[in-house]
C-alpha cells in the first residue's frame, strides 16, 4: 500500500546517507561526520530505518501542535482584551501594553498571527489601497481650469524658496498663466487671476485644492456678507464658480504639471541666470509658449468657453479684499489698527452710523466706498507714537523720550491678527510696524544666537541713569 510522505531537505540528506551505509559505500563514522551527528545517533537512525523504512526518518512532531504553545483559553482571553482596549493597535505596540499594564508576555510574531487570524490586524502590504479611477478630459477649452501653488526652490541656491501659481486647462493640458510669488496668499492669487482674466476672459469654473485661499472654515478668513473666502467672493461677483477637489489625485492634471515644471522650469531659469521673482515672471510667457507647443493637446470640441466681462462687472473692483465697516458718529472707522477719518463733505455727513466697504487692493491701494462712490479720507495710525521733534525743546523730556523710544523699538507691535497677510501686496500703508520706526529711530535687529537681555543692557541703563541725574539736577 502506497502512501504520500513529506520530508524536509535535512531528512532527505539523512535518507541518502543511510542508503549509502546499507550499500556499503559509506561507513557509520563517515556518515555521522557528514551529517554533523554523533555515532550513537547515527545508529538510532539506522534502527529506525530497519524498523519503519524511510518514514522512520521523518520527524514525528510534524503536523502536531507544539508542546510550548499557549492554550486556547489564554489566546481567547488575550484577543478579547485587545478587542476591548487595543483594537486599533499594531502587534508591536499591543505587546508592549500587554506587558506594561497587564503583565502578559506573548511573542510579537505570535501576537501578530493571532491578531491577523482574528481579523483585528491587517499588514500594510495587504491593506487595500484606495482606487483612483481616471477621469476623461473636458471637451472644450476653459470649461475647467485647474489652479494650484507649487512651493519649490525654483531659483535653487540663487534665490529664496517661493511659490509658483499655475493655471492649466483641463481639456488641452496647456498652461494658461504662471506667476511666481513669495507664497500662496490671497493678494497674489487675486493679482494672478486678474491678469489671467484680462488675457483670456472668464472660464466656466476653477478647480483647486482646499487651501485656505479657496476654502476656509475660519470666520476671520471669510467675507462676512457672502460667507465665502475673499477669493471666492471675488469670483462670485464675476459669475465664475470654484470647485474644491477632495484629494490631490482628483486634480492630477495640475499636479503632474507641477512635477514637470519643477524639472524643466528650474533648469531653464538656471540657464538664463534668473534669480528674482520679477525676472521669472517676465520669462514665464515665453516658457509657457514653448511648453504648450510641446505638451499641449487639441480639445475634442474646438469651441472656446471663455466669456467676456459683462458691462456691470468691474474686474478691478472685484479683485480686492473687501471688509464691511460701520461709520461712527464722528465719521471714523478702524481697519487693521489704523483709524480712517472721512472728510466731512456734504455726502459723507449723511453716512454716520451706516455701513461702508473698505476695498484693500493687491497693489497697495485702499478705498472706502459707499454704493459705488469713493469717499475721501485721511488716516491716523494707532501704532505711531509722539514725534520726537515736538518735545525736543524740553531738555528733561528729551532724554526720557530717547529711552522710551528705544524701549518701544524693542516691542513686537503687530497689526490685527484678523487682518490679511500682506506678503503679496506692495506699496501699502500698513508696512510700519511700530511708532519708533516711523519716527526715524533705528530698531535693533535680532542677531543669531542667544537673545540680549535689554533690561540689563549697560548702554540702556547708562542712558536711563543719565536722564535721572539730569532730572534731579534740574529740580
mmCIF file of N, CA, C and O in Angstrom, residues 88-165:
data_model
loop_
_atom_site.group_PDB
_atom_site.id
_atom_site.type_symbol
_atom_site.label_atom_id
_atom_site.label_comp_id
_atom_site.label_asym_id
_atom_site.label_seq_id
_atom_site.Cartn_x
_atom_site.Cartn_y
_atom_site.Cartn_z
ATOM 1 N N UNK A 88 -7.196 49.139 17.727
ATOM 2 C CA UNK A 88 -6.514 49.824 16.641
ATOM 3 C C UNK A 88 -4.999 49.854 16.829
ATOM 4 O O UNK A 88 -4.303 50.623 16.167
ATOM 5 N N UNK A 89 -4.468 49.016 17.730
ATOM 6 C CA UNK A 89 -3.029 48.946 17.973
ATOM 7 C C UNK A 89 -2.405 47.926 17.036
ATOM 8 O O UNK A 89 -3.025 46.930 16.657
ATOM 9 N N UNK A 90 -1.148 48.185 16.682
ATOM 10 C CA UNK A 90 -0.389 47.193 15.953
ATOM 11 C C UNK A 90 0.125 46.117 16.899
ATOM 12 O O UNK A 90 0.127 46.285 18.128
ATOM 13 N N UNK A 91 0.600 44.982 16.375
ATOM 14 C CA UNK A 91 1.081 43.894 17.246
ATOM 15 C C UNK A 91 2.219 44.318 18.162
ATOM 16 O O UNK A 91 2.253 43.928 19.332
ATOM 17 N N UNK A 92 3.145 45.119 17.670
ATOM 18 C CA UNK A 92 4.291 45.530 18.498
ATOM 19 C C UNK A 92 3.845 46.384 19.668
ATOM 20 O O UNK A 92 4.224 46.142 20.823
ATOM 21 N N UNK A 93 3.021 47.403 19.397
ATOM 22 C CA UNK A 93 2.558 48.283 20.465
ATOM 23 C C UNK A 93 1.602 47.556 21.404
ATOM 24 O O UNK A 93 1.640 47.760 22.619
ATOM 25 N N UNK A 94 0.759 46.684 20.857
ATOM 26 C CA UNK A 94 -0.161 45.929 21.710
ATOM 27 C C UNK A 94 0.616 45.017 22.659
ATOM 28 O O UNK A 94 0.248 44.878 23.843
ATOM 29 N N UNK A 95 1.693 44.392 22.161
ATOM 30 C CA UNK A 95 2.511 43.533 23.036
ATOM 31 C C UNK A 95 3.143 44.349 24.150
ATOM 32 O O UNK A 95 3.199 43.915 25.306
ATOM 33 N N UNK A 96 3.618 45.569 23.838
ATOM 34 C CA UNK A 96 4.216 46.413 24.868
ATOM 35 C C UNK A 96 3.208 46.760 25.954
ATOM 36 O O UNK A 96 3.532 46.756 27.151
ATOM 37 N N UNK A 97 1.985 47.076 25.551
ATOM 38 C CA UNK A 97 0.968 47.431 26.539
ATOM 39 C C UNK A 97 0.511 46.229 27.351
ATOM 40 O O UNK A 97 0.172 46.352 28.534
ATOM 41 N N UNK A 98 0.488 45.048 26.737
ATOM 42 C CA UNK A 98 0.127 43.846 27.481
ATOM 43 C C UNK A 98 1.154 43.549 28.567
ATOM 44 O O UNK A 98 0.801 43.155 29.692
ATOM 45 N N UNK A 99 2.417 43.758 28.245
ATOM 46 C CA UNK A 99 3.466 43.529 29.244
ATOM 47 C C UNK A 99 3.456 44.627 30.305
ATOM 48 O O UNK A 99 3.588 44.364 31.504
ATOM 49 N N UNK A 100 3.285 45.865 29.865
ATOM 50 C CA UNK A 100 3.386 47.007 30.768
ATOM 51 C C UNK A 100 2.193 47.115 31.717
ATOM 52 O O UNK A 100 2.368 47.374 32.913
ATOM 53 N N UNK A 101 0.997 46.902 31.206
ATOM 54 C CA UNK A 101 -0.210 47.152 32.001
ATOM 55 C C UNK A 101 -0.866 45.887 32.534
ATOM 56 O O UNK A 101 -1.581 45.948 33.543
ATOM 57 N N UNK A 102 -0.647 44.748 31.881
ATOM 58 C CA UNK A 102 -1.367 43.532 32.259
ATOM 59 C C UNK A 102 -0.444 42.381 32.640
ATOM 60 O O UNK A 102 -0.951 41.300 33.014
ATOM 61 N N UNK A 103 0.866 42.579 32.549
ATOM 62 C CA UNK A 103 1.835 41.538 32.894
ATOM 63 C C UNK A 103 1.602 40.258 32.096
ATOM 64 O O UNK A 103 1.723 39.156 32.602
ATOM 65 N N UNK A 104 1.265 40.419 30.820
ATOM 66 C CA UNK A 104 1.043 39.290 29.925
ATOM 67 C C UNK A 104 2.146 39.297 28.887
ATOM 68 O O UNK A 104 2.301 40.265 28.137
ATOM 69 N N UNK A 105 2.935 38.226 28.850
ATOM 70 C CA UNK A 105 4.063 38.130 27.930
ATOM 71 C C UNK A 105 3.701 37.194 26.784
ATOM 72 O O UNK A 105 3.461 35.998 26.996
ATOM 73 N N UNK A 106 3.662 37.772 25.571
ATOM 74 C CA UNK A 106 3.396 36.998 24.363
ATOM 75 C C UNK A 106 4.390 37.452 23.304
ATOM 76 O O UNK A 106 4.706 38.647 23.208
ATOM 77 N N UNK A 107 4.886 36.500 22.537
ATOM 78 C CA UNK A 107 5.811 36.864 21.473
ATOM 79 C C UNK A 107 5.163 37.787 20.451
ATOM 80 O O UNK A 107 3.952 37.694 20.170
ATOM 81 N N UNK A 108 5.962 38.690 19.875
ATOM 82 C CA UNK A 108 5.410 39.655 18.924
ATOM 83 C C UNK A 108 4.842 38.977 17.683
ATOM 84 O O UNK A 108 3.732 39.299 17.242
ATOM 85 N N UNK A 109 5.583 38.031 17.138
ATOM 86 C CA UNK A 109 5.103 37.338 15.943
ATOM 87 C C UNK A 109 3.912 36.443 16.259
ATOM 88 O O UNK A 109 3.013 36.278 15.431
ATOM 89 N N UNK A 110 3.918 35.842 17.461
ATOM 90 C CA UNK A 110 2.753 35.044 17.860
ATOM 91 C C UNK A 110 1.514 35.913 17.953
ATOM 92 O O UNK A 110 0.428 35.539 17.470
ATOM 93 N N UNK A 111 1.675 37.088 18.574
ATOM 94 C CA UNK A 111 0.537 38.009 18.687
ATOM 95 C C UNK A 111 0.104 38.506 17.312
ATOM 96 O O UNK A 111 -1.100 38.685 17.068
ATOM 97 N N UNK A 112 1.057 38.706 16.420
ATOM 98 C CA UNK A 112 0.705 39.151 15.066
ATOM 99 C C UNK A 112 -0.142 38.096 14.349
ATOM 100 O O UNK A 112 -1.127 38.422 13.682
ATOM 101 N N UNK A 113 0.249 36.817 14.505
ATOM 102 C CA UNK A 113 -0.530 35.745 13.881
ATOM 103 C C UNK A 113 -1.923 35.648 14.489
ATOM 104 O O UNK A 113 -2.911 35.430 13.779
ATOM 105 N N UNK A 114 -2.007 35.799 15.813
ATOM 106 C CA UNK A 114 -3.321 35.748 16.460
ATOM 107 C C UNK A 114 -4.225 36.886 15.966
ATOM 108 O O UNK A 114 -5.387 36.663 15.632
ATOM 109 N N UNK A 115 -3.685 38.094 15.945
ATOM 110 C CA UNK A 115 -4.490 39.249 15.541
ATOM 111 C C UNK A 115 -4.865 39.179 14.066
ATOM 112 O O UNK A 115 -5.970 39.581 13.676
ATOM 113 N N UNK A 116 -3.957 38.663 13.231
ATOM 114 C CA UNK A 116 -4.280 38.516 11.816
ATOM 115 C C UNK A 116 -5.357 37.459 11.617
ATOM 116 O O UNK A 116 -6.295 37.648 10.830
ATOM 117 N N UNK A 117 -5.232 36.335 12.318
ATOM 118 C CA UNK A 117 -6.241 35.283 12.193
ATOM 119 C C UNK A 117 -7.601 35.711 12.699
ATOM 120 O O UNK A 117 -8.636 35.274 12.173
ATOM 121 N N UNK A 118 -7.629 36.581 13.709
ATOM 122 C CA UNK A 118 -8.904 37.043 14.258
ATOM 123 C C UNK A 118 -9.476 38.231 13.497
ATOM 124 O O UNK A 118 -10.570 38.712 13.835
ATOM 125 N N UNK A 119 -8.746 38.733 12.503
ATOM 126 C CA UNK A 119 -9.239 39.856 11.720
ATOM 127 C C UNK A 119 -9.085 41.208 12.395
ATOM 128 O O UNK A 119 -9.686 42.185 11.947
ATOM 129 N N UNK A 120 -8.256 41.280 13.444
ATOM 130 C CA UNK A 120 -8.053 42.551 14.136
ATOM 131 C C UNK A 120 -6.974 43.373 13.449
ATOM 132 O O UNK A 120 -7.030 44.605 13.442
ATOM 133 N N UNK A 121 -5.997 42.721 12.871
ATOM 134 C CA UNK A 121 -4.854 43.410 12.274
ATOM 135 C C UNK A 121 -4.654 42.955 10.840
ATOM 136 O O UNK A 121 -4.782 41.776 10.529
ATOM 137 N N UNK A 122 -4.361 43.936 9.967
ATOM 138 C CA UNK A 122 -4.026 43.640 8.581
ATOM 139 C C UNK A 122 -2.727 44.350 8.260
ATOM 140 O O UNK A 122 -2.585 45.544 8.526
ATOM 141 N N UNK A 123 -1.775 43.630 7.726
ATOM 142 C CA UNK A 123 -0.484 44.235 7.420
ATOM 143 C C UNK A 123 -0.635 45.309 6.351
ATOM 144 O O UNK A 123 -1.585 45.289 5.560
ATOM 145 N N UNK A 124 0.307 46.250 6.344
ATOM 146 C CA UNK A 124 0.241 47.344 5.376
ATOM 147 C C UNK A 124 0.310 46.841 3.943
ATOM 148 O O UNK A 124 -0.280 47.418 3.040
ATOM 149 N N UNK A 125 1.032 45.778 3.748
ATOM 150 C CA UNK A 125 1.144 45.229 2.391
ATOM 151 C C UNK A 125 -0.178 44.651 1.910
ATOM 152 O O UNK A 125 -0.481 44.670 0.718
ATOM 153 N N UNK A 126 -0.957 44.138 2.860
ATOM 154 C CA UNK A 126 -2.217 43.504 2.478
ATOM 155 C C UNK A 126 -3.401 44.463 2.502
ATOM 156 O O UNK A 126 -4.485 44.095 2.064
ATOM 157 N N UNK A 127 -3.170 45.673 3.041
ATOM 158 C CA UNK A 127 -4.284 46.623 3.074
ATOM 159 C C UNK A 127 -4.638 47.071 1.660
ATOM 160 O O UNK A 127 -3.784 47.380 0.850
ATOM 161 N N UNK A 128 -5.881 47.167 1.424
ATOM 162 C CA UNK A 128 -6.348 47.529 0.095
ATOM 163 C C UNK A 128 -6.164 49.022 -0.111
ATOM 164 O O UNK A 128 -6.665 49.834 0.651
ATOM 165 N N UNK A 129 -5.426 49.381 -1.145
ATOM 166 C CA UNK A 129 -5.205 50.775 -1.454
ATOM 167 C C UNK A 129 -6.442 51.364 -2.130
ATOM 168 O O UNK A 129 -7.165 50.692 -2.845
ATOM 169 N N UNK A 130 -6.643 52.674 -1.850
ATOM 170 C CA UNK A 130 -7.778 53.348 -2.468
ATOM 171 C C UNK A 130 -7.569 53.444 -3.967
ATOM 172 O O UNK A 130 -6.474 53.752 -4.445
ATOM 173 N N UNK A 131 -8.595 53.186 -4.712
ATOM 174 C CA UNK A 131 -8.517 53.182 -6.163
ATOM 175 C C UNK A 131 -8.975 54.538 -6.695
ATOM 176 O O UNK A 131 -10.052 55.022 -6.344
ATOM 177 N N UNK A 132 -8.127 55.169 -7.519
ATOM 178 C CA UNK A 132 -8.477 56.423 -8.157
ATOM 179 C C UNK A 132 -8.645 56.154 -9.649
ATOM 180 O O UNK A 132 -7.667 55.998 -10.379
ATOM 181 N N UNK A 133 -9.875 56.083 -10.085
ATOM 182 C CA UNK A 133 -10.135 55.805 -11.486
ATOM 183 C C UNK A 133 -9.927 57.064 -12.325
ATOM 184 O O UNK A 133 -10.203 58.182 -11.870
ATOM 185 N N UNK A 134 -9.412 56.900 -13.538
ATOM 186 C CA UNK A 134 -9.145 58.072 -14.377
ATOM 187 C C UNK A 134 -10.420 58.791 -14.781
ATOM 188 O O UNK A 134 -11.489 58.191 -14.904
ATOM 189 N N UNK A 135 -10.273 60.100 -14.947
ATOM 190 C CA UNK A 135 -11.393 60.937 -15.395
ATOM 191 C C UNK A 135 -11.045 61.506 -16.760
ATOM 192 O O UNK A 135 -9.932 61.968 -16.993
ATOM 193 N N UNK A 136 -11.986 61.478 -17.672
ATOM 194 C CA UNK A 136 -11.735 61.985 -19.021
ATOM 195 C C UNK A 136 -11.573 63.501 -18.996
ATOM 196 O O UNK A 136 -12.111 64.198 -18.135
ATOM 197 N N UNK A 137 -10.805 64.000 -19.936
ATOM 198 C CA UNK A 137 -10.646 65.437 -20.062
ATOM 199 C C UNK A 137 -11.974 66.098 -20.424
ATOM 200 O O UNK A 137 -12.869 65.472 -20.996
ATOM 201 N N UNK A 138 -12.087 67.380 -20.091
ATOM 202 C CA UNK A 138 -13.253 68.129 -20.536
ATOM 203 C C UNK A 138 -13.182 68.320 -22.053
ATOM 204 O O UNK A 138 -12.128 68.155 -22.687
ATOM 205 N N UNK A 139 -14.301 68.673 -22.642
ATOM 206 C CA UNK A 139 -14.361 68.739 -24.101
ATOM 207 C C UNK A 139 -13.829 70.046 -24.662
ATOM 208 O O UNK A 139 -13.185 70.056 -25.714
ATOM 209 N N UNK A 140 -14.069 71.159 -23.954
ATOM 210 C CA UNK A 140 -13.788 72.471 -24.525
ATOM 211 C C UNK A 140 -12.733 73.211 -23.712
ATOM 212 O O UNK A 140 -12.574 72.983 -22.503
ATOM 213 N N UNK A 141 -12.048 74.118 -24.379
ATOM 214 C CA UNK A 141 -11.075 74.978 -23.726
ATOM 215 C C UNK A 141 -11.762 75.873 -22.697
ATOM 216 O O UNK A 141 -12.836 76.420 -22.963
ATOM 217 N N UNK A 142 -11.143 76.000 -21.500
ATOM 218 C CA UNK A 142 -11.609 76.850 -20.392
ATOM 219 C C UNK A 142 -12.910 76.373 -19.769
ATOM 220 O O UNK A 142 -13.511 77.099 -18.991
ATOM 221 N N UNK A 143 -13.351 75.157 -20.108
ATOM 222 C CA UNK A 143 -14.521 74.619 -19.416
ATOM 223 C C UNK A 143 -14.194 74.339 -17.950
ATOM 224 O O UNK A 143 -15.044 74.498 -17.070
ATOM 225 N N UNK A 144 -12.952 73.949 -17.695
ATOM 226 C CA UNK A 144 -12.471 73.730 -16.336
ATOM 227 C C UNK A 144 -10.984 74.068 -16.312
ATOM 228 O O UNK A 144 -10.203 73.474 -17.055
ATOM 229 N N UNK A 145 -10.613 75.016 -15.477
ATOM 230 C CA UNK A 145 -9.218 75.440 -15.355
ATOM 231 C C UNK A 145 -8.732 75.055 -13.964
ATOM 232 O O UNK A 145 -9.307 75.485 -12.959
ATOM 233 N N UNK A 146 -7.708 74.217 -13.893
ATOM 234 C CA UNK A 146 -7.147 73.782 -12.613
ATOM 235 C C UNK A 146 -6.088 74.775 -12.157
ATOM 236 O O UNK A 146 -5.246 75.213 -12.950
ATOM 237 N N UNK A 147 -6.140 75.142 -10.873
ATOM 238 C CA UNK A 147 -5.176 76.084 -10.310
ATOM 239 C C UNK A 147 -4.546 75.455 -9.071
ATOM 240 O O UNK A 147 -5.188 74.716 -8.322
ATOM 241 N N UNK A 148 -3.275 75.769 -8.871
ATOM 242 C CA UNK A 148 -2.560 75.221 -7.717
ATOM 243 C C UNK A 148 -1.280 76.021 -7.520
ATOM 244 O O UNK A 148 -0.773 76.646 -8.455
ATOM 245 N N UNK A 149 -0.764 75.999 -6.302
ATOM 246 C CA UNK A 149 0.500 76.634 -5.994
ATOM 247 C C UNK A 149 1.545 75.585 -5.651
ATOM 248 O O UNK A 149 1.283 74.660 -4.873
ATOM 249 N N UNK A 150 2.723 75.710 -6.238
ATOM 250 C CA UNK A 150 3.799 74.740 -6.032
ATOM 251 C C UNK A 150 4.952 75.440 -5.321
ATOM 252 O O UNK A 150 5.619 76.307 -5.894
ATOM 253 N N UNK A 151 5.209 75.065 -4.046
ATOM 254 C CA UNK A 151 6.324 75.605 -3.285
ATOM 255 C C UNK A 151 7.577 74.808 -3.622
ATOM 256 O O UNK A 151 7.608 73.583 -3.486
ATOM 257 N N UNK A 152 8.605 75.514 -4.039
ATOM 258 C CA UNK A 152 9.809 74.818 -4.501
ATOM 259 C C UNK A 152 10.963 75.810 -4.515
ATOM 260 O O UNK A 152 10.768 77.033 -4.505
ATOM 261 N N UNK A 153 12.193 75.276 -4.548
ATOM 262 C CA UNK A 153 13.387 76.111 -4.712
ATOM 263 C C UNK A 153 13.560 76.380 -6.199
ATOM 264 O O UNK A 153 14.445 75.825 -6.852
ATOM 265 N N UNK A 154 12.733 77.245 -6.738
ATOM 266 C CA UNK A 154 12.738 77.491 -8.180
ATOM 267 C C UNK A 154 14.048 78.115 -8.645
ATOM 268 O O UNK A 154 14.472 77.895 -9.780
ATOM 269 N N UNK A 155 14.676 78.928 -7.790
ATOM 270 C CA UNK A 155 15.944 79.552 -8.151
ATOM 271 C C UNK A 155 17.142 78.815 -7.551
ATOM 272 O O UNK A 155 18.250 79.353 -7.537
ATOM 273 N N UNK A 156 16.882 77.608 -7.026
ATOM 274 C CA UNK A 156 17.913 76.795 -6.388
ATOM 275 C C UNK A 156 18.611 77.629 -5.302
ATOM 276 O O UNK A 156 17.935 78.206 -4.450
ATOM 277 N N UNK A 157 19.940 77.684 -5.322
ATOM 278 C CA UNK A 157 20.632 78.453 -4.284
ATOM 279 C C UNK A 157 20.863 79.905 -4.681
ATOM 280 O O UNK A 157 21.549 80.645 -3.985
ATOM 281 N N UNK A 158 20.278 80.346 -5.797
ATOM 282 C CA UNK A 158 20.458 81.730 -6.242
ATOM 283 C C UNK A 158 19.420 82.678 -5.651
ATOM 284 O O UNK A 158 19.553 83.898 -5.775
ATOM 285 N N UNK A 159 18.393 82.138 -5.048
ATOM 286 C CA UNK A 159 17.335 82.976 -4.506
ATOM 287 C C UNK A 159 16.534 82.230 -3.470
ATOM 288 O O UNK A 159 16.776 81.051 -3.184
ATOM 289 N N UNK A 160 15.527 82.877 -2.888
ATOM 290 C CA UNK A 160 14.742 82.242 -1.825
ATOM 291 C C UNK A 160 13.742 81.236 -2.375
ATOM 292 O O UNK A 160 13.420 81.226 -3.566
ATOM 293 N N UNK A 161 13.252 80.404 -1.500
ATOM 294 C CA UNK A 161 12.184 79.475 -1.854
ATOM 295 C C UNK A 161 10.895 80.258 -2.042
ATOM 296 O O UNK A 161 10.570 81.145 -1.264
ATOM 297 N N UNK A 162 10.158 79.942 -3.083
ATOM 298 C CA UNK A 162 8.947 80.699 -3.381
ATOM 299 C C UNK A 162 7.898 79.744 -3.947
ATOM 300 O O UNK A 162 8.110 78.530 -4.033
ATOM 301 N N UNK A 163 6.759 80.315 -4.326
ATOM 302 C CA UNK A 163 5.638 79.527 -4.849
ATOM 303 C C UNK A 163 5.374 79.923 -6.297
ATOM 304 O O UNK A 163 5.548 81.086 -6.684
ATOM 305 N N UNK A 164 4.959 78.949 -7.077
ATOM 306 C CA UNK A 164 4.566 79.185 -8.460
ATOM 307 C C UNK A 164 3.074 78.893 -8.577
ATOM 308 O O UNK A 164 2.629 77.774 -8.324
ATOM 309 N N UNK A 165 2.300 79.909 -8.939
ATOM 310 C CA UNK A 165 0.862 79.755 -9.125
ATOM 311 C C UNK A 165 0.613 79.320 -10.559
ATOM 312 O O UNK A 165 0.978 80.032 -11.507
#
